PDB file of C-alpha atoms in Angstrom:
ATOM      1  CA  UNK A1307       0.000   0.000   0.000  1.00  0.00           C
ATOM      2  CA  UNK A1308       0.847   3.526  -0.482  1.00  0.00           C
ATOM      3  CA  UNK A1309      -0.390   6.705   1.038  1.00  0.00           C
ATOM      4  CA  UNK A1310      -0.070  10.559   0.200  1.00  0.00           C
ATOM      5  CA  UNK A1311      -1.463  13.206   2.647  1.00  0.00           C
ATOM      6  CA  UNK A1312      -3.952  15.936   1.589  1.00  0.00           C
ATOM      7  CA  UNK A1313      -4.436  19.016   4.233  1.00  0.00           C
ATOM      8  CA  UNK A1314      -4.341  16.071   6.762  1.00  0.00           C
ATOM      9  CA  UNK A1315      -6.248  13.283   4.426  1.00  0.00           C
ATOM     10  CA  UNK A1316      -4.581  10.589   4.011  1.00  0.00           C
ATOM     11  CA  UNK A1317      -5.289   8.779   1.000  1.00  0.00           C
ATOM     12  CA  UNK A1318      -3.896   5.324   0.402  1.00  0.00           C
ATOM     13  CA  UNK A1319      -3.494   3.781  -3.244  1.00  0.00           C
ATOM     14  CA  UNK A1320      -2.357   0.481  -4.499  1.00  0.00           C
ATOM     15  CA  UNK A1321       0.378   0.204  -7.303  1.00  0.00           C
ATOM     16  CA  UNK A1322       0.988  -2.480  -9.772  1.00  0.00           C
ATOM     17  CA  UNK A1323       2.737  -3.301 -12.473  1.00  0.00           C
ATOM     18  CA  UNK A1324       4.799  -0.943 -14.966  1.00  0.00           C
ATOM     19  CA  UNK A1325       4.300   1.179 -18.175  1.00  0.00           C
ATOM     20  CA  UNK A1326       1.995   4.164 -18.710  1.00  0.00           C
ATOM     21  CA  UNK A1327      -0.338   4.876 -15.664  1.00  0.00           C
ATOM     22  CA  UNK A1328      -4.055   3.707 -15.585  1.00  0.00           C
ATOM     23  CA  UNK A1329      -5.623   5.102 -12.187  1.00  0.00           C
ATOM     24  CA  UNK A1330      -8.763   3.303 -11.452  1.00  0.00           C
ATOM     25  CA  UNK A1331     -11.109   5.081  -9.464  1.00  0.00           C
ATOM     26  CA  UNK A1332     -14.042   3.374  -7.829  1.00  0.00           C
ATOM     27  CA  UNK A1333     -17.965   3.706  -7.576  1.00  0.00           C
ATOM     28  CA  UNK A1334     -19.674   4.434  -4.692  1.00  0.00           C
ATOM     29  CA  UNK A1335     -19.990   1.807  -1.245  1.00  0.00           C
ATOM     30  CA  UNK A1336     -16.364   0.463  -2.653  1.00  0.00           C
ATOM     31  CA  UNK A1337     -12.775   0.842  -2.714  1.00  0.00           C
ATOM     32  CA  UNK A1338      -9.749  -0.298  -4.346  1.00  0.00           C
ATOM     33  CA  UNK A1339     -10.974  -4.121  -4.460  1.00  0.00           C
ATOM     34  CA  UNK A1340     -13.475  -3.499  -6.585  1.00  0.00           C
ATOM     35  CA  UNK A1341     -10.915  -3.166  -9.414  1.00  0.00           C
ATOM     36  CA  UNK A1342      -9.104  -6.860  -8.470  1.00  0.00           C
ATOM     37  CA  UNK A1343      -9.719  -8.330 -11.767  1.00  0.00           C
ATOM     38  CA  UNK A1344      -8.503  -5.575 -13.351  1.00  0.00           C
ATOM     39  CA  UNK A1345      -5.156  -5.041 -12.182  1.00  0.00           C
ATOM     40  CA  UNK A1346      -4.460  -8.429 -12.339  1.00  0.00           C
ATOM     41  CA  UNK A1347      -4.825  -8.989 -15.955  1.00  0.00           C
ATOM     42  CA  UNK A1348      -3.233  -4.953 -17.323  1.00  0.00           C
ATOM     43  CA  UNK A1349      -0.503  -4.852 -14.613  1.00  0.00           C
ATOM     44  CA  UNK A1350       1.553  -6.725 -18.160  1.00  0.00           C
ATOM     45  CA  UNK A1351       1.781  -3.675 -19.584  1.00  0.00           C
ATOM     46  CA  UNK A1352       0.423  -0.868 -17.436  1.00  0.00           C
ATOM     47  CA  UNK A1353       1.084   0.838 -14.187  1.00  0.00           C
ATOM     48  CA  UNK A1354      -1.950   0.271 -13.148  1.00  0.00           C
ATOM     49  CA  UNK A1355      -2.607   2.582  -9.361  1.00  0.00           C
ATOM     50  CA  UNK A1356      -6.242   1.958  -7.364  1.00  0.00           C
ATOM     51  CA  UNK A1357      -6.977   4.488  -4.709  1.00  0.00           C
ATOM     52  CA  UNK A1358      -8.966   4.491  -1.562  1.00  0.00           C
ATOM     53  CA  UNK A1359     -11.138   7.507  -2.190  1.00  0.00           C
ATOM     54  CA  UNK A1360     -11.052   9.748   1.232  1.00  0.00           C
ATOM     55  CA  UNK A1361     -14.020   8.012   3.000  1.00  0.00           C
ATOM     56  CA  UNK A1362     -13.429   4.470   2.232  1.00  0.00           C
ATOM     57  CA  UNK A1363     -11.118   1.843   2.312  1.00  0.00           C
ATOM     58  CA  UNK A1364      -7.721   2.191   4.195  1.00  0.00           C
ATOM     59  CA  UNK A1365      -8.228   6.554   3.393  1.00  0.00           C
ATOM     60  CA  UNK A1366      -9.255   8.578   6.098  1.00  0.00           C
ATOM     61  CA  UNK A1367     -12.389  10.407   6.706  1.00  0.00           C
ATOM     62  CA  UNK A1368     -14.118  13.018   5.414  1.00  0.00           C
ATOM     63  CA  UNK A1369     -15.532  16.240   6.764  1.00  0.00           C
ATOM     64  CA  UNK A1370     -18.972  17.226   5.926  1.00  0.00           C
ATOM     65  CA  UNK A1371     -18.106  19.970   3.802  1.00  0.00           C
ATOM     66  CA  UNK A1372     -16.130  18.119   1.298  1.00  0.00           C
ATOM     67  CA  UNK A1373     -16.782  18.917  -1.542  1.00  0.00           C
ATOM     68  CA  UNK A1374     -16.131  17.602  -5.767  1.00  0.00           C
ATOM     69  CA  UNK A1375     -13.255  19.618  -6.030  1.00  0.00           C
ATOM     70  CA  UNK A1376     -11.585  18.076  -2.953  1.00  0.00           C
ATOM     71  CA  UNK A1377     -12.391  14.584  -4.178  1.00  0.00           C
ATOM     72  CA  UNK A1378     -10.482  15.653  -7.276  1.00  0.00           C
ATOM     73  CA  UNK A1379      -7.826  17.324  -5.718  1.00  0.00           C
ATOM     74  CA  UNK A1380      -7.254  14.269  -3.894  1.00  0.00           C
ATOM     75  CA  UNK A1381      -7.205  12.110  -6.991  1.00  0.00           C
ATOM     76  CA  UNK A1382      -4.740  15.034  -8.730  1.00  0.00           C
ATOM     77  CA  UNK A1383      -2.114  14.496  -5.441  1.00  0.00           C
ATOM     78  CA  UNK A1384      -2.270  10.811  -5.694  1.00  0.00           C
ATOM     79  CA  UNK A1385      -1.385  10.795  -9.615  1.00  0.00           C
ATOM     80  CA  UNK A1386       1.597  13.546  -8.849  1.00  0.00           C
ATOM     81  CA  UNK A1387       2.724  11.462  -6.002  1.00  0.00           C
ATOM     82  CA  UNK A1388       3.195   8.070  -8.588  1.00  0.00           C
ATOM     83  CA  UNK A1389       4.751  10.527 -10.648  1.00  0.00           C
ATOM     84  CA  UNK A1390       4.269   8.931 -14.286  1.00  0.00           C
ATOM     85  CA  UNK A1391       1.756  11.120 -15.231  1.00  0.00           C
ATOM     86  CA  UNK A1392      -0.093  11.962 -16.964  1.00  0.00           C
ATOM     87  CA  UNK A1393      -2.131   9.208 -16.574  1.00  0.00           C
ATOM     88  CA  UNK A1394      -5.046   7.239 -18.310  1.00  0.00           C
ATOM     89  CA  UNK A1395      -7.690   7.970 -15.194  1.00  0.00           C
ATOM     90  CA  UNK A1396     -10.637   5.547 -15.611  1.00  0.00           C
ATOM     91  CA  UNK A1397     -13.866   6.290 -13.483  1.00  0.00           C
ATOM     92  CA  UNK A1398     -16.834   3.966 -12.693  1.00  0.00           C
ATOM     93  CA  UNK A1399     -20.588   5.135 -11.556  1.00  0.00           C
ATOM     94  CA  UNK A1400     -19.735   8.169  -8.852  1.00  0.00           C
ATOM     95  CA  UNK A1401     -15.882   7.283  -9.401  1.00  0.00           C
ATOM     96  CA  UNK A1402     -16.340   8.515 -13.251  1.00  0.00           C
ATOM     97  CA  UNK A1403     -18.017  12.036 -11.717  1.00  0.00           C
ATOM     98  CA  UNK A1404     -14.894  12.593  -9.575  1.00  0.00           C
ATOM     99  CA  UNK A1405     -13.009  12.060 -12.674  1.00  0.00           C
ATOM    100  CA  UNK A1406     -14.440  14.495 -14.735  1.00  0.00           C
ATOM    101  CA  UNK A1407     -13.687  16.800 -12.215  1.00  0.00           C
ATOM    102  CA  UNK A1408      -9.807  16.222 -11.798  1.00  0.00           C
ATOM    103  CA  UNK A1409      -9.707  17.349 -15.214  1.00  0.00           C
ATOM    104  CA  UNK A1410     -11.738  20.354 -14.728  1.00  0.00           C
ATOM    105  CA  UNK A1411      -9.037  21.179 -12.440  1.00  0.00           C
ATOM    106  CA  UNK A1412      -6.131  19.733 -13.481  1.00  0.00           C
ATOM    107  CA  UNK A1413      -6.321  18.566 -16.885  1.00  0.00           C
ATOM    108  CA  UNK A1414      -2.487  18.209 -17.050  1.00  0.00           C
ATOM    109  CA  UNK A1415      -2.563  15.532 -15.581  1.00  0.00           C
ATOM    110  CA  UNK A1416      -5.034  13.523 -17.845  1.00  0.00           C
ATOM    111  CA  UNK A1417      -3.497  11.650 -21.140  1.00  0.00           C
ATOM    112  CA  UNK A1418      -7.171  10.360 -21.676  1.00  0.00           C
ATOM    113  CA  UNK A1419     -10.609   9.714 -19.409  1.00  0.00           C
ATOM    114  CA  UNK A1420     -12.093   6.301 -19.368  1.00  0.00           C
ATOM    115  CA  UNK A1421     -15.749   7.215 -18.398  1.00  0.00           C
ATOM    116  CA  UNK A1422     -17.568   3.915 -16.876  1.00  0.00           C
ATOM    117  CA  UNK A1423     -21.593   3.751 -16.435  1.00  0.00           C
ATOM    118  CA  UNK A1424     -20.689   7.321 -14.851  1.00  0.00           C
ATOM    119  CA  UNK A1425     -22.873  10.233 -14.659  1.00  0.00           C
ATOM    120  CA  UNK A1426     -22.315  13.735 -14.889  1.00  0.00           C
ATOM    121  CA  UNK A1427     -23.583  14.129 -11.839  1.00  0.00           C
ATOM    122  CA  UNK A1428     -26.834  13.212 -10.946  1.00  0.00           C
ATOM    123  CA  UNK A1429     -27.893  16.924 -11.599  1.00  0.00           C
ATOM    124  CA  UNK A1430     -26.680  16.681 -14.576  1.00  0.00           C
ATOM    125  CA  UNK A1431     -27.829  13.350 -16.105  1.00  0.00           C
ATOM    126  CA  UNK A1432     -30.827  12.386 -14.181  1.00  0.00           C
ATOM    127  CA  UNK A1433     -34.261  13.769 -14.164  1.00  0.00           C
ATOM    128  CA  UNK A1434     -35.239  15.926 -10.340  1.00  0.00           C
ATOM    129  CA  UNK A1435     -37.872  13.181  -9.693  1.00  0.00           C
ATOM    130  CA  UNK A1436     -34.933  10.499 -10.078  1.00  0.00           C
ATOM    131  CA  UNK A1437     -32.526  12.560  -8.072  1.00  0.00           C
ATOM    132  CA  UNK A1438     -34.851  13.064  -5.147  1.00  0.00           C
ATOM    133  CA  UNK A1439     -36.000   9.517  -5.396  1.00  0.00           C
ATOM    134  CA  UNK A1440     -32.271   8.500  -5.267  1.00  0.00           C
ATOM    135  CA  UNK A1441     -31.375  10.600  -2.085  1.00  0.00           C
ATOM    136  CA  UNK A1442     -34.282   9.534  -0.535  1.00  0.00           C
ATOM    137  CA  UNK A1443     -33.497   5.663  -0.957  1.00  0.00           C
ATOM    138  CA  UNK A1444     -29.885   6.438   0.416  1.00  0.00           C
ATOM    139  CA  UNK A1445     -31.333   8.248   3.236  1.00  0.00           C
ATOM    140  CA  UNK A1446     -33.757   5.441   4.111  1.00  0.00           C
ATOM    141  CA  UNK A1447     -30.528   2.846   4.030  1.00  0.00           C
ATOM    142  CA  UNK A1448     -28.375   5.197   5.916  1.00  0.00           C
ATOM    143  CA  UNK A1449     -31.193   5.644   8.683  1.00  0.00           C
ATOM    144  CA  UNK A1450     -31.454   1.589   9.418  1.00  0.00           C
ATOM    145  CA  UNK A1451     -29.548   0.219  12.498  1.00  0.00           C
ATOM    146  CA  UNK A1452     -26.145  -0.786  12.325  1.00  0.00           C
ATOM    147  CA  UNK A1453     -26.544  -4.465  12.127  1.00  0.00           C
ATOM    148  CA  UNK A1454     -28.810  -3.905   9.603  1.00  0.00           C
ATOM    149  CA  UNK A1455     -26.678  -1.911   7.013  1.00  0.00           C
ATOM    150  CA  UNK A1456     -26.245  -3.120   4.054  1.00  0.00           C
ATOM    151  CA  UNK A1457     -25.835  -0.092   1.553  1.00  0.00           C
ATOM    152  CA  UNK A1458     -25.867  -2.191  -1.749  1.00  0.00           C
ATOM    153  CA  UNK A1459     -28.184  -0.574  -4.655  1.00  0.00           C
ATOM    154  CA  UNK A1460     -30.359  -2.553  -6.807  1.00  0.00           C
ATOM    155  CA  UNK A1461     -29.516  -2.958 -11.019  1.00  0.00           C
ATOM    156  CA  UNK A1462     -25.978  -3.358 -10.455  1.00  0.00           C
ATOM    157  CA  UNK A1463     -25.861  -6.589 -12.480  1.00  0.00           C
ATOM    158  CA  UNK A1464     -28.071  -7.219 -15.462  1.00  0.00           C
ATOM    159  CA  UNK A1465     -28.564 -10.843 -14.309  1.00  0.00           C
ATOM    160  CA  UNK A1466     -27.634 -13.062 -11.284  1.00  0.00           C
ATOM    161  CA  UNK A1467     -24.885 -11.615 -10.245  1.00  0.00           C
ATOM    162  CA  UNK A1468     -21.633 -13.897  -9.490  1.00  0.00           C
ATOM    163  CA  UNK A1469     -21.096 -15.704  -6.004  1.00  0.00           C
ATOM    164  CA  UNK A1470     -17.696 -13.653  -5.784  1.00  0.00           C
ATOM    165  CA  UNK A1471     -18.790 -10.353  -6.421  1.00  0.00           C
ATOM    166  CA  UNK A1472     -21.945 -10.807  -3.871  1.00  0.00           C
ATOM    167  CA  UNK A1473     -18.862 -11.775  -1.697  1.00  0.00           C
ATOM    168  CA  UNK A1474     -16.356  -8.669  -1.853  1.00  0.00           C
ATOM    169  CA  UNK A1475     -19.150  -6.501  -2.598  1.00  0.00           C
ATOM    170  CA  UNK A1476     -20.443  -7.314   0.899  1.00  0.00           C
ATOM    171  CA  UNK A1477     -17.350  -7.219   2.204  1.00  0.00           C
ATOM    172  CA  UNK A1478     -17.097  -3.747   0.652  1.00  0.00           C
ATOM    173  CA  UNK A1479     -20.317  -2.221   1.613  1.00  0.00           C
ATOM    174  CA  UNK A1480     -19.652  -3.875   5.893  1.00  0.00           C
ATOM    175  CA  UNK A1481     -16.499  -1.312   5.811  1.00  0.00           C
ATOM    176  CA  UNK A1482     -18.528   2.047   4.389  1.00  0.00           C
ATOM    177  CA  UNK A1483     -18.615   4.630   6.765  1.00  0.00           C
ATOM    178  CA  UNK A1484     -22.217   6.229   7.012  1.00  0.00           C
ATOM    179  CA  UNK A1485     -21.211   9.934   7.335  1.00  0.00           C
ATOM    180  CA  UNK A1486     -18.381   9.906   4.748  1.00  0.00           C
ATOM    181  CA  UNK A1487     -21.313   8.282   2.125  1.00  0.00           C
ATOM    182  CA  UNK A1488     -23.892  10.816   3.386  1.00  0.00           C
ATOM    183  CA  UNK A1489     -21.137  13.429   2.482  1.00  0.00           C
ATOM    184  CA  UNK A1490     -20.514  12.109  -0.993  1.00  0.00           C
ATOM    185  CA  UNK A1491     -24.364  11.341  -1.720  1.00  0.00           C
ATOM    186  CA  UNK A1492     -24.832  15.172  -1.057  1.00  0.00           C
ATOM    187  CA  UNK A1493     -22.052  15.992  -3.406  1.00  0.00           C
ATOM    188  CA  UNK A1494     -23.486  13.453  -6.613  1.00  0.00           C
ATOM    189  CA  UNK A1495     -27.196  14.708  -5.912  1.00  0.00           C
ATOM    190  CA  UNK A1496     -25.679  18.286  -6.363  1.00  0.00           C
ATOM    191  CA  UNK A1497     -23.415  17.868  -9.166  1.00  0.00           C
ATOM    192  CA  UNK A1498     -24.475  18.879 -12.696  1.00  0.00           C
ATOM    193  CA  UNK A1499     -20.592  18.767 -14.645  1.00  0.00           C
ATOM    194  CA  UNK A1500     -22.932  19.545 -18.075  1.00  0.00           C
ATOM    195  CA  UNK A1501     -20.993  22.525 -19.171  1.00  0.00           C
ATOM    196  CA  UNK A1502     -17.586  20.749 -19.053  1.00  0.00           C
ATOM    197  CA  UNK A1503     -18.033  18.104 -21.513  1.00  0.00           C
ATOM    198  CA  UNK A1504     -17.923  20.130 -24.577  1.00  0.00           C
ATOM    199  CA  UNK A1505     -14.451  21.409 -23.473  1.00  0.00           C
ATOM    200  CA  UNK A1506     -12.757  18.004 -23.393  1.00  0.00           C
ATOM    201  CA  UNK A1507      -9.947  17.962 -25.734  1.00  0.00           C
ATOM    202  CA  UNK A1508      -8.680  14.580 -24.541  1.00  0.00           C
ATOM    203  CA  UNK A1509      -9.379  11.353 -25.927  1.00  0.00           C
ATOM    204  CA  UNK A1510     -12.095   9.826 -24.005  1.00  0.00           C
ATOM    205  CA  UNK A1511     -13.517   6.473 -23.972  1.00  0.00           C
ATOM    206  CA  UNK A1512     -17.266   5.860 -22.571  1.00  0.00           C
ATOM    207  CA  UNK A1513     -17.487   2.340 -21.454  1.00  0.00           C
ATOM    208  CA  UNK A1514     -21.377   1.078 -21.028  1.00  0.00           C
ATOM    209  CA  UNK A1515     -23.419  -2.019 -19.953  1.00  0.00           C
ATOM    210  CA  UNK A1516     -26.226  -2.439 -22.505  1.00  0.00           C
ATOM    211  CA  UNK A1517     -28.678  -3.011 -19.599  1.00  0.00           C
ATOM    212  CA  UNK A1518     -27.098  -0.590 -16.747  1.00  0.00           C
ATOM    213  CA  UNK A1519     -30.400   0.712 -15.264  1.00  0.00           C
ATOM    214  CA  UNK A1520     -28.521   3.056 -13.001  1.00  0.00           C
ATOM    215  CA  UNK A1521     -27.107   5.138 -15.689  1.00  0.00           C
ATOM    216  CA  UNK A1522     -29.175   4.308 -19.177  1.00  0.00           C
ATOM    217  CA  UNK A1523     -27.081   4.469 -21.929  1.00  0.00           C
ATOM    218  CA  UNK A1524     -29.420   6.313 -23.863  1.00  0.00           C
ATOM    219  CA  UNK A1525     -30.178   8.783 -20.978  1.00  0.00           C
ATOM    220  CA  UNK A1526     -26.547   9.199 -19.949  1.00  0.00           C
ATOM    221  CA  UNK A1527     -23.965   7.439 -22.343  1.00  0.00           C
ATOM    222  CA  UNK A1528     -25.793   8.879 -25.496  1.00  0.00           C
ATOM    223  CA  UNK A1529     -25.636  12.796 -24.297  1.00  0.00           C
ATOM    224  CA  UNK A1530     -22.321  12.278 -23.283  1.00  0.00           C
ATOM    225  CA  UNK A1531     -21.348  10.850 -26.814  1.00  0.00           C
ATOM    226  CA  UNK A1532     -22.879  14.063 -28.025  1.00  0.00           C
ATOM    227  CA  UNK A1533     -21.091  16.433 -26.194  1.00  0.00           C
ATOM    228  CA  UNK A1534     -17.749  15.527 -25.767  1.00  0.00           C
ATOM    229  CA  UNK A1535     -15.813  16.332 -29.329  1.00  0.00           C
ATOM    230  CA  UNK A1536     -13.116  13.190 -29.346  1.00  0.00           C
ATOM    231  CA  UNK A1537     -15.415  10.235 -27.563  1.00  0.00           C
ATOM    232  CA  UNK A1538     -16.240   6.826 -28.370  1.00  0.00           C
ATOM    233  CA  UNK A1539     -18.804   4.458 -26.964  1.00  0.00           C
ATOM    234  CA  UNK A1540     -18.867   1.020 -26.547  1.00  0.00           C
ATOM    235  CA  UNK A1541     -21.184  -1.103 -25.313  1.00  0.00           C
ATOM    236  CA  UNK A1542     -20.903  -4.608 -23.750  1.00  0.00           C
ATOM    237  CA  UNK A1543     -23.988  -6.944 -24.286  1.00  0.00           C
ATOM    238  CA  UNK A1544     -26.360  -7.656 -21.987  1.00  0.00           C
ATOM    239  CA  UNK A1545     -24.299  -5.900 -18.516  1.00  0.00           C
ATOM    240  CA  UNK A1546     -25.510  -4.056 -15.917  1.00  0.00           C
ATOM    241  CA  UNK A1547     -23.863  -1.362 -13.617  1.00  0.00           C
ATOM    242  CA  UNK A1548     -20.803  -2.835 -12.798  1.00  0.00           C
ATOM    243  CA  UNK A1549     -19.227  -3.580 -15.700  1.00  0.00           C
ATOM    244  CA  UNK A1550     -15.975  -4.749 -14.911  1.00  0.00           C
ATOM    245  CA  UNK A1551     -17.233  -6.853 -12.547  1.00  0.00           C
ATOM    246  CA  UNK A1552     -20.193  -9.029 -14.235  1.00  0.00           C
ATOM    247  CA  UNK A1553     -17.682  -9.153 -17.856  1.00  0.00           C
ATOM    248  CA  UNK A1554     -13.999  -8.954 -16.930  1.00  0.00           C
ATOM    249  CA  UNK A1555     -12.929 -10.221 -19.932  1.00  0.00           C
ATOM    250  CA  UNK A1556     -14.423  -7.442 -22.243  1.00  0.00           C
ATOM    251  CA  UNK A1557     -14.055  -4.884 -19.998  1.00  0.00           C
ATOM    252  CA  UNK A1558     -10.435  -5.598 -19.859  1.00  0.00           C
ATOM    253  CA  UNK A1559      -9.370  -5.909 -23.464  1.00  0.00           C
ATOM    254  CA  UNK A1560     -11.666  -3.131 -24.397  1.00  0.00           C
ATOM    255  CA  UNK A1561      -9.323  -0.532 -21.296  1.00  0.00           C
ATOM    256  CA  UNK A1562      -6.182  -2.523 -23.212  1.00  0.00           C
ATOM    257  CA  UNK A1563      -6.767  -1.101 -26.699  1.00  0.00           C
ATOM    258  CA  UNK A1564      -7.953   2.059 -25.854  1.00  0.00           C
ATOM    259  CA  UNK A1565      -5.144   2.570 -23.837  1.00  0.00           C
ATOM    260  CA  UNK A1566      -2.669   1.221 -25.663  1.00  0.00           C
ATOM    261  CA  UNK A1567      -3.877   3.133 -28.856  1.00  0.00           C
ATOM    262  CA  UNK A1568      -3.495   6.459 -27.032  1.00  0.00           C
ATOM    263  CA  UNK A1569       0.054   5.290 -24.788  1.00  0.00           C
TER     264      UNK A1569
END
């Protein structure tokens, strides 16, 4: 594990492998583990680097008035602190939001955005009605006793999802921190990162499960395709949510190529 401090946050990060940097940079209720069958399989030829995001995982906590910026600005110290940059930055679900903000901010250090069943933000992909309903659901699972937690959201897998991902994602979701998810769940229903696709001048790669019900692709994936001037889509057959997660294999040699293409 490694670890670089932000205004007293630390943030810790795994790194493996060697060649240009991919940072991978988790959904929401996860952390680093979530990406295991990724770094196994482009560690060959990348430097592939996983971080905690402050909350979750090995990081530390949040305050309440975090905000986007300070996810990002986080994410920007942990690329500098590898120092290979800059970096492929790939983002899933609420992981894909924080990445379109590090390169609002710090676009230097972005050779290209992988952008994952993402939003950007709720605000600015989801209808008020969905938003609300969304907040209100998290609110409802935050509120239940502790023994009773379980913040896992439904449509993350198109079908049954696999005995091992039930596994680490429970693992996962026993080690989220209520106030540090109430802080970021405040931050995605208040995000709306509209006006900054049109300015991306990187290449960018949207990455979609056909039958992700959290983020439609047309709702989401298709605007986004509109709007940013050097994107391409591609979506995997019959997946959900979690992409990486329910087809490895795919997701894997699809981050490969693109990568590789743009290295």
């Amino acid at each position: 594990m490694h670890a670089v401090r932000v205004d007293g946050i630390e943030i810790a990060y795994d790194r493996v492998g060697s060649g240009p940097l991919l940072v991978l940079v988790h959904g929401a209720t996860t952390d680093a583990r979530l990406w295991r069958g990724q770094v196994a399989d482009l560690a060959d030829a990348f430097t592939v680097v996983a971080w905690d995001e402050p909350g979750a995982g090995r990081s530390s906590d949040v305050p309440p008035s975090f905000t986007l910026a300070d996810y990002a600005r986080c994410l920007a110290a942990v690329i500098k602190d590898v120092g290979l940059g800059p970096a492929h930055v790939l983002g899933l679900s609420w992981g894909g939001t924080i990445v379109l903000e590090l390169y609002r901010h710090h676009s230097d250090l972005v050779r290209t955005l992988l952008l994952v069943d993402t939003y950007a933000g709720w605000k600015g992909s989801l209808p008020p009605a969905e938003v609300r309903a969304r907040v209100e659901g998290a609110e409802r699972m935050l509120a239940v006793p502790a023994e009773d937690f379980a913040p896992t959201m439904p449509g993350l897998f198109a079908g049954a999802p696999p005995a091992e991902a039930v596994r680490l994602l429970s693992v996962m979701s026993a080690d989220t921190r209520r106030q540090s998810m109430r802080t970021e769940l405040t931050v995605m229903a208040e995000a709306d990162q509209r006006d900054l696709l049109p300015r991306i001048t990187v290449p960018t790669l949207l990455l979609w499960g056909e039958l992700d019900k959290r983020s439609p692709v047309e709702q989401v994936a298709h605007p986004f395709l509109a709007a940013i001037p050097h994107a391409t889509l591609v979506v995997l057959p019959g997946i959900g949510h979690l992409s990486n997660i329910e087809a490895p294999e795919p997701f894997n040699r699809t981050v490969r190529e693109f990568c590789r293409a743009r290295s």
